[in-house]
mmCIF file of C-alpha atoms in Angstrom:
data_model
loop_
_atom_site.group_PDB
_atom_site.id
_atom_site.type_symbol
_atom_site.label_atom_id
_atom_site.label_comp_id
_atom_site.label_asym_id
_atom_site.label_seq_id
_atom_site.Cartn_x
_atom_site.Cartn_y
_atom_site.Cartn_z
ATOM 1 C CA UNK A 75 -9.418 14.990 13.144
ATOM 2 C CA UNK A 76 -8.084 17.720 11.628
ATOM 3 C CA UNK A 77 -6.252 16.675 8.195
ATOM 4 C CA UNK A 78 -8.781 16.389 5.425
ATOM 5 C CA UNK A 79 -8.708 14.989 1.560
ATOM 6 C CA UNK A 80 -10.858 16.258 -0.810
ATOM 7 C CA UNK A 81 -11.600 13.590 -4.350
ATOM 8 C CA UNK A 82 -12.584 16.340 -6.974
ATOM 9 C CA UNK A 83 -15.806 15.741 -8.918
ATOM 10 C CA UNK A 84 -13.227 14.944 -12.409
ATOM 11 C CA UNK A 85 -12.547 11.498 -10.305
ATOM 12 C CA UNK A 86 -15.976 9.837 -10.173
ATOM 13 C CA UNK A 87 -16.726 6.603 -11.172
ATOM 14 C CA UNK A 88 -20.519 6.246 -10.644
ATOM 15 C CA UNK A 89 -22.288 9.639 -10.939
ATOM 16 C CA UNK A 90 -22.295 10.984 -7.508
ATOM 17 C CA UNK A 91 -19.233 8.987 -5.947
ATOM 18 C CA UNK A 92 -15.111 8.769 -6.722
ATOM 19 C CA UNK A 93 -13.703 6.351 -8.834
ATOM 20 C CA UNK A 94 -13.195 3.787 -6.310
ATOM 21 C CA UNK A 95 -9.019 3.038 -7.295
ATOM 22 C CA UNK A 96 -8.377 6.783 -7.542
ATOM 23 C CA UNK A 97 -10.220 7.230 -4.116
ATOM 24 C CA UNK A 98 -8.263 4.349 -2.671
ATOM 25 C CA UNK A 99 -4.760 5.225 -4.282
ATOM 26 C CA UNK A 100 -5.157 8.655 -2.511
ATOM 27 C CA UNK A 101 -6.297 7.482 1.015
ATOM 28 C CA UNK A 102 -3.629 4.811 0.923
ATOM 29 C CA UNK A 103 -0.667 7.270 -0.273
ATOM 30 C CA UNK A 104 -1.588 8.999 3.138
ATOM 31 C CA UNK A 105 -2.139 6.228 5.326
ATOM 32 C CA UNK A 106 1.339 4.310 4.351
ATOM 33 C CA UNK A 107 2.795 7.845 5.569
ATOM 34 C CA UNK A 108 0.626 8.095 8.351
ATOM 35 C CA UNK A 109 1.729 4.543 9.460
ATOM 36 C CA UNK A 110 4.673 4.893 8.710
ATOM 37 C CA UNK A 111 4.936 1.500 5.865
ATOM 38 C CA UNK A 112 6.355 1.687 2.620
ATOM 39 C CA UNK A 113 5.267 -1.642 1.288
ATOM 40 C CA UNK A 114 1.870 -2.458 -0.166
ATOM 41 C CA UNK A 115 -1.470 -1.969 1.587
ATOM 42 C CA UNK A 116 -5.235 -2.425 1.758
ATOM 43 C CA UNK A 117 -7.759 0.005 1.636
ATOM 44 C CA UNK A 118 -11.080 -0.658 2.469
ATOM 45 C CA UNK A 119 -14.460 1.251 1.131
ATOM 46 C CA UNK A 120 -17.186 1.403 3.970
ATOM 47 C CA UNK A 121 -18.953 3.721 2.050
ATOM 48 C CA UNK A 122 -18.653 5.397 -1.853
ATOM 49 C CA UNK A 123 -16.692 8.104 -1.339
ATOM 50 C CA UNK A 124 -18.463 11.564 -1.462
ATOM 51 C CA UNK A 125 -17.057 14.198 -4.628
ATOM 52 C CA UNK A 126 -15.931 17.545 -3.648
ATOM 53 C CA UNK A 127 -16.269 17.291 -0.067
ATOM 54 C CA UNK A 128 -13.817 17.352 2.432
ATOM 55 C CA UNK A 129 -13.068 14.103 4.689
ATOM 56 C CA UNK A 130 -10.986 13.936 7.633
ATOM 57 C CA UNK A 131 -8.197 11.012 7.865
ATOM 58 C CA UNK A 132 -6.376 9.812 11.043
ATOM 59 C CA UNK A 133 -4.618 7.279 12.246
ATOM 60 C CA UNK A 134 -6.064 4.943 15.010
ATOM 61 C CA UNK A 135 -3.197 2.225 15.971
ATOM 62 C CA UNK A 136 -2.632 0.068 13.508
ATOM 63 C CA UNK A 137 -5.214 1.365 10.793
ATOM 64 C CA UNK A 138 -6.213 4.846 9.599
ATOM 65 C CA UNK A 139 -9.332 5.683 8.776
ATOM 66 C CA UNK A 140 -11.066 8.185 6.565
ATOM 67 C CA UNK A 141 -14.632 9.991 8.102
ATOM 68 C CA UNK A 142 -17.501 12.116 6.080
ATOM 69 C CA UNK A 143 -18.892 13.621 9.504
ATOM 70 C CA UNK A 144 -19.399 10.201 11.506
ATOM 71 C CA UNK A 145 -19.523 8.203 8.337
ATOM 72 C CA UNK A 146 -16.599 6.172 8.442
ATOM 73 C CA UNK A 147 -15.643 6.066 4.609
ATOM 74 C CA UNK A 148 -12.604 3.861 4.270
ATOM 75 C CA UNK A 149 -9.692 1.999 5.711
ATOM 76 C CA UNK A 150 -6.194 2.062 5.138
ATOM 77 C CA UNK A 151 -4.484 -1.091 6.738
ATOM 78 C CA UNK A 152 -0.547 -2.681 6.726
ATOM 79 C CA UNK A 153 -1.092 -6.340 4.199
ATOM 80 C CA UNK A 154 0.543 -9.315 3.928
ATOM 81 C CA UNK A 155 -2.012 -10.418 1.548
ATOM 82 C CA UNK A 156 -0.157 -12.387 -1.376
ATOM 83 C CA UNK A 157 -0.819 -10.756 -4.862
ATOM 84 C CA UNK A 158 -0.573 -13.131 -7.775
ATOM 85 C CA UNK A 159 1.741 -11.819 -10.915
ATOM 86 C CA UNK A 160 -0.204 -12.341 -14.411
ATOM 87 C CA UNK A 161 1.199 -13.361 -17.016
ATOM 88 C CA UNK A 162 2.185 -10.229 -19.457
ATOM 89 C CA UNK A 163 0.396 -9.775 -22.763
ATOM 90 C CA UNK A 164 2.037 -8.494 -26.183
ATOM 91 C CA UNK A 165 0.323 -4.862 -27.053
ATOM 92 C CA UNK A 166 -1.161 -6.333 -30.204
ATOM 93 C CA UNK A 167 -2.961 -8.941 -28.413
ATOM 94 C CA UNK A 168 -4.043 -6.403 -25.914
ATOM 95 C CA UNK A 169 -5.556 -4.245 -28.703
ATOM 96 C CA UNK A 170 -7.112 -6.962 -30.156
ATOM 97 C CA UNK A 171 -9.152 -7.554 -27.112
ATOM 98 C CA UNK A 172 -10.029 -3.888 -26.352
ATOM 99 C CA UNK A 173 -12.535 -4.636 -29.561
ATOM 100 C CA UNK A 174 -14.508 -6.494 -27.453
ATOM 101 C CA UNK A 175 -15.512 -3.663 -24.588
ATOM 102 C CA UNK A 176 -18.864 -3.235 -23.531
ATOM 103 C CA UNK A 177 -20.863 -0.827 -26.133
ATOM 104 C CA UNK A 178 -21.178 2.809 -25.237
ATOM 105 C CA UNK A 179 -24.982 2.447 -24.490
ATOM 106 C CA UNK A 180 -24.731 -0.416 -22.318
ATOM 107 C CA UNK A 181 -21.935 0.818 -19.999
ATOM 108 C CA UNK A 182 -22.918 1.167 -16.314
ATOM 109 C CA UNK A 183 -21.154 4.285 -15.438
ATOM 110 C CA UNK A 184 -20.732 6.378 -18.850
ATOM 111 C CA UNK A 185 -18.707 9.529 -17.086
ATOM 112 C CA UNK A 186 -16.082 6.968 -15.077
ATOM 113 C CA UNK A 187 -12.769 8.708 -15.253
ATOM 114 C CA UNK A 188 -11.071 5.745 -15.736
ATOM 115 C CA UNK A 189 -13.422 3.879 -18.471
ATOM 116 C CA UNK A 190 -16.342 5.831 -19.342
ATOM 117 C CA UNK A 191 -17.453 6.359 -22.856
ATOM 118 C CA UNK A 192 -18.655 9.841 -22.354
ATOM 119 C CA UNK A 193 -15.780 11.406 -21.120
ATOM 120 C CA UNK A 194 -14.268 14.212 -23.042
ATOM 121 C CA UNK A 195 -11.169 13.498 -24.806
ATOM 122 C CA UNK A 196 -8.035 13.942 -22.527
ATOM 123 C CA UNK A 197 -10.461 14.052 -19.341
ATOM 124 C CA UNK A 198 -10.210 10.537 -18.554
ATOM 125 C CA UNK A 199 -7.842 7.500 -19.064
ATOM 126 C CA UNK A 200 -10.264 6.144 -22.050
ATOM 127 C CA UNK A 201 -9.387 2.584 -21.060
ATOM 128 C CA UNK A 202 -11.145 0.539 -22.792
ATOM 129 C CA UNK A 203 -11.095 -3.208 -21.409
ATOM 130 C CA UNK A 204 -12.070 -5.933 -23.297
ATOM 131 C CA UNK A 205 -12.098 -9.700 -23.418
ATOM 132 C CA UNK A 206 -8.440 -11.450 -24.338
ATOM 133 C CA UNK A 207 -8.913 -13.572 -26.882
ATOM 134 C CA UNK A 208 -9.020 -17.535 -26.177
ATOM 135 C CA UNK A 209 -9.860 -16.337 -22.435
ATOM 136 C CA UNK A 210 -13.107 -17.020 -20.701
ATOM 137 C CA UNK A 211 -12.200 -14.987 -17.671
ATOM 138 C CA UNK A 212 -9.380 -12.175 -18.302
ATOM 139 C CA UNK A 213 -9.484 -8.463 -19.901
ATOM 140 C CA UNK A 214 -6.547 -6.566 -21.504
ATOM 141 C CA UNK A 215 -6.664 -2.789 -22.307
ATOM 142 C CA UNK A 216 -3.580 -0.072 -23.400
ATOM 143 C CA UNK A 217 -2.737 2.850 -21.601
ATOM 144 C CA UNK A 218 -0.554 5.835 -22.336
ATOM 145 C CA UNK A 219 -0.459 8.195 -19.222
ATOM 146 C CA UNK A 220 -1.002 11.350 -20.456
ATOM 147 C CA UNK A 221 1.139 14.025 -19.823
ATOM 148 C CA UNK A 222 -1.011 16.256 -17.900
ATOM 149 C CA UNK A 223 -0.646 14.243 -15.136
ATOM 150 C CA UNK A 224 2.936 14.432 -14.560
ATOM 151 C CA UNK A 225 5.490 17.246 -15.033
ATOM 152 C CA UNK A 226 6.686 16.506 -18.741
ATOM 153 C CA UNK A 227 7.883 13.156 -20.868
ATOM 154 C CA UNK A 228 8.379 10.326 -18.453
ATOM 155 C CA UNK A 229 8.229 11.762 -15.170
ATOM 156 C CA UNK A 230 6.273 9.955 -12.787
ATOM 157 C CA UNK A 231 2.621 10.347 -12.444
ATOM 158 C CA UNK A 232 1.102 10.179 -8.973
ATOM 159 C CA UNK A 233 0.657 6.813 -7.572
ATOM 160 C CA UNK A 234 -3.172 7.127 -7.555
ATOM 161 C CA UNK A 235 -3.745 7.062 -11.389
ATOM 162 C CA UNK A 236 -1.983 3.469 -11.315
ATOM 163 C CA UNK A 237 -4.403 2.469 -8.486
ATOM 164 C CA UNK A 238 -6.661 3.969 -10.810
ATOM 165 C CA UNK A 239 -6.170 1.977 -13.714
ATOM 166 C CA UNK A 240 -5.564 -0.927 -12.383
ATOM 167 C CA UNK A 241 -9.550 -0.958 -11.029
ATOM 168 C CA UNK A 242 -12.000 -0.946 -14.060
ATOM 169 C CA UNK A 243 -10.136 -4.050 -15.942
ATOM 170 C CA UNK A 244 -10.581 -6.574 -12.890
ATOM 171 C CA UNK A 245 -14.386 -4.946 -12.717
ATOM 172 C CA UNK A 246 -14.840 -5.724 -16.469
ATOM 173 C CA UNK A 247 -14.094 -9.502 -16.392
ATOM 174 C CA UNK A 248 -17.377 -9.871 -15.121
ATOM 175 C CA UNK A 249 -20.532 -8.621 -17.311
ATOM 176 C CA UNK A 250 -20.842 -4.845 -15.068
ATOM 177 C CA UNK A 251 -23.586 -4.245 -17.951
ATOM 178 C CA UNK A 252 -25.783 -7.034 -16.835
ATOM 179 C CA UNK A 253 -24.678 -6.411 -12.841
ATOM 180 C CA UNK A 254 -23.196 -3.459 -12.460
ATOM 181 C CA UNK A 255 -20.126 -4.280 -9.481
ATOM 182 C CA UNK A 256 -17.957 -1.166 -7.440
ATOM 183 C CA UNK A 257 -15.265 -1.732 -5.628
ATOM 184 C CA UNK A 258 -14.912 -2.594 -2.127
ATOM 185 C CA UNK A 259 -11.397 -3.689 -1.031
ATOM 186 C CA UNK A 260 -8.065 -3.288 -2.921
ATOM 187 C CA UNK A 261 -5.156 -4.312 -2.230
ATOM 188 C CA UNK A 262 -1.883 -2.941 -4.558
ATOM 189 C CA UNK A 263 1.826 -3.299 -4.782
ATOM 190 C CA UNK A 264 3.532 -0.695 -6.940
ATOM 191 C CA UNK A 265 7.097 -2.059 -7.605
ATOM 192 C CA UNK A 266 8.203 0.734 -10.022
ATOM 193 C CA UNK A 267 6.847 4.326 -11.030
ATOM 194 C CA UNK A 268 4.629 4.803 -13.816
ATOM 195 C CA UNK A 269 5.842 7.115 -16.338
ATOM 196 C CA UNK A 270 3.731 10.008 -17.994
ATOM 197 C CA UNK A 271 3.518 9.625 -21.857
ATOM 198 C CA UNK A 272 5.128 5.643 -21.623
ATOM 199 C CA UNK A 273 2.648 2.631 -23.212
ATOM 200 C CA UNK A 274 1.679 0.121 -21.024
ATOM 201 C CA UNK A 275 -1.012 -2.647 -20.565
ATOM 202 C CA UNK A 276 -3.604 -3.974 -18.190
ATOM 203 C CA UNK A 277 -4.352 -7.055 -17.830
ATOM 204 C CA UNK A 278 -7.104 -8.392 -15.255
ATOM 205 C CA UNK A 279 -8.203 -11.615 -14.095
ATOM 206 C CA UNK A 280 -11.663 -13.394 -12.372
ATOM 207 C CA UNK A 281 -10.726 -14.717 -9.495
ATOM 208 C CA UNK A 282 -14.097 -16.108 -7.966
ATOM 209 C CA UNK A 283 -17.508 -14.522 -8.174
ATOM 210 C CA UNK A 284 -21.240 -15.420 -6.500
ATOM 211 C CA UNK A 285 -24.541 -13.791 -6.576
ATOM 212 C CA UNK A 286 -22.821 -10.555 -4.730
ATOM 213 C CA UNK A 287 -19.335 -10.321 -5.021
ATOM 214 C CA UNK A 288 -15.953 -10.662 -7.533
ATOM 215 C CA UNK A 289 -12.618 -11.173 -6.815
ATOM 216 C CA UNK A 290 -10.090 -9.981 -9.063
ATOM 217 C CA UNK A 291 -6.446 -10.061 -9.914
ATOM 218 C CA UNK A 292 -4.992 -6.641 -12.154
ATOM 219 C CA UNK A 293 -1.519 -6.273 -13.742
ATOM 220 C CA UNK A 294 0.188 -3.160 -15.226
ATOM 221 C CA UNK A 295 2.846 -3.856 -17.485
ATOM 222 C CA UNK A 296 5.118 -1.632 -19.378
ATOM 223 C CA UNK A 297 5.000 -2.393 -23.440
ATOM 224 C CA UNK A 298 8.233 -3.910 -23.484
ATOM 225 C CA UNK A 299 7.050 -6.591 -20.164
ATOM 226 C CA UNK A 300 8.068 -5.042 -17.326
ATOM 227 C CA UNK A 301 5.842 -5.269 -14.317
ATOM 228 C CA UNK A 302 4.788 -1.677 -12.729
ATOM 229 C CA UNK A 303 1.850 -2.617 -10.568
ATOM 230 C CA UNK A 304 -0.306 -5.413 -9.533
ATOM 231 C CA UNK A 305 -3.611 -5.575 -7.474
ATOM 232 C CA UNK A 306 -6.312 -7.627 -5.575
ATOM 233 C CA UNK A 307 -9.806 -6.492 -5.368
ATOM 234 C CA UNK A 308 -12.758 -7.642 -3.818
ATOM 235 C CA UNK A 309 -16.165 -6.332 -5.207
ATOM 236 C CA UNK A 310 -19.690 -5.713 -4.849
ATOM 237 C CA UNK A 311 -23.303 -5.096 -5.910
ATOM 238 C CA UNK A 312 -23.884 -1.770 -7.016
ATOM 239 C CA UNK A 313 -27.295 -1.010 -5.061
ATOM 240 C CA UNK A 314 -30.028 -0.733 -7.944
ATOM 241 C CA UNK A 315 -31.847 2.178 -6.716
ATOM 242 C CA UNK A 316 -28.461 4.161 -6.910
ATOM 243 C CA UNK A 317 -28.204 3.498 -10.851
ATOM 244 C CA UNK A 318 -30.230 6.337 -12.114
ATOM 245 C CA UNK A 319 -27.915 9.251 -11.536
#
């Protein structure tokens, strides 16, 4: 096993571990080349991955697999797993709802790269989802890529910052302040690029839920309605006595 990844410390979502779509996006971009698929697949977290520290990825017939030492970290698998298409949601509605995100103090993860109030501005993609109005179960947030993580004006940014952003909105239509929720399986389909310095929106859906576990539908939409990305996550308990980093 000697190919490694490394998910800088910038990319955490709780305090000590990646941001679990960015982590994903990254292992999966490698294991669709390692097994040789182009379509959509599903990675699966074993473990949180570790920030700043090298893993080692290989292929073992039909899956690959990503290893801290013997800990096997994730999954990469081929998926025929149908992903619903949500509806798309006008911008204006979509900022309306972002007025309803959790407050600063009660967020579960303040530093997330993807949604955490205490990031410094331009470190993170400052989504902020909140609940659509007239919904019971669905979030909408806005996102503008931002140029530093592409070449210039509308080139493409790298696949894992969709995976990324099309996480924390499915985790926020449950209450993550009451029981905070990572993810644990995701599942996405990337029909088009996303474009540095472009608006788009994000629109996520509860699927089911119990005592442990969510299941969640994501969409990323252009402004103008056209579908870039859509996702399927399964997710779990945050272990309490991990909470106080």
């Amino acid at each position: 096993m000697d190919e490694q990844l490394v998910v800088e410390a910038r990319f955490n979502g709780p305090p000590r571990s990646a941001q679990g779509g960015l982590a994903c996006g990254r292992f999966a971009e490698r294991g669709r080349q390692l097994l040789g698929v182009t379509g959509p697949v599903t990675v699966t977290l074993h473990e949180p991955p570790p920030l700043d520290t090298p893993l080692a990825i290989e292929r073992a017939g039909g899956r690959v697999h990503v290893w801290h030492g013997e800990t096997l970290v994730a999954s990469v698998a081929r998926t025929g797993a149908p992903i619903a298409t949500l509806p798309f949601v006008a911008p204006e509605v979509v900022a309306a709802a972002e007025r309803n995100h959790v407050p600063p103090d009660s967020h579960p993860f303040p530093t997330c790269f993807v949604c955490g109030p205490a990031r410094a501005a331009g470190d993170g993609l400052a989504l902020t989802p909140g609940r659509l109005p007239g919904t019971a179960s669905m979030t909408g947030c806005r996102w503008t890529p931002d140029l530093s993580l592409a070449t210039g004006p509308g080139a493409p940014v790298p696949a894992e910052f969709a995976w990324a952003a099309l996480d924390c909105p499915g985790g926020w239509t449950a209450d993550l302040a009451r029981t905070p929720m990572v993810l644990s399986r995701f599942t996405v389909d990337l029909p088009t690029a996303t474009l540095a310095g472009t608006p788009y929106v994000v629109i996520g859906r509860l699927d089911e839920r119990d005592a442990h576990t969510l299941t969640t539908t994501t969409a990323l939409y252009r402004h103008d309605g056209v579908l870039t990305g859509r996702a399927l996550a399964r997710w779990v308990r945050y272990p309490p006595e991990a909470t106080d980093g």
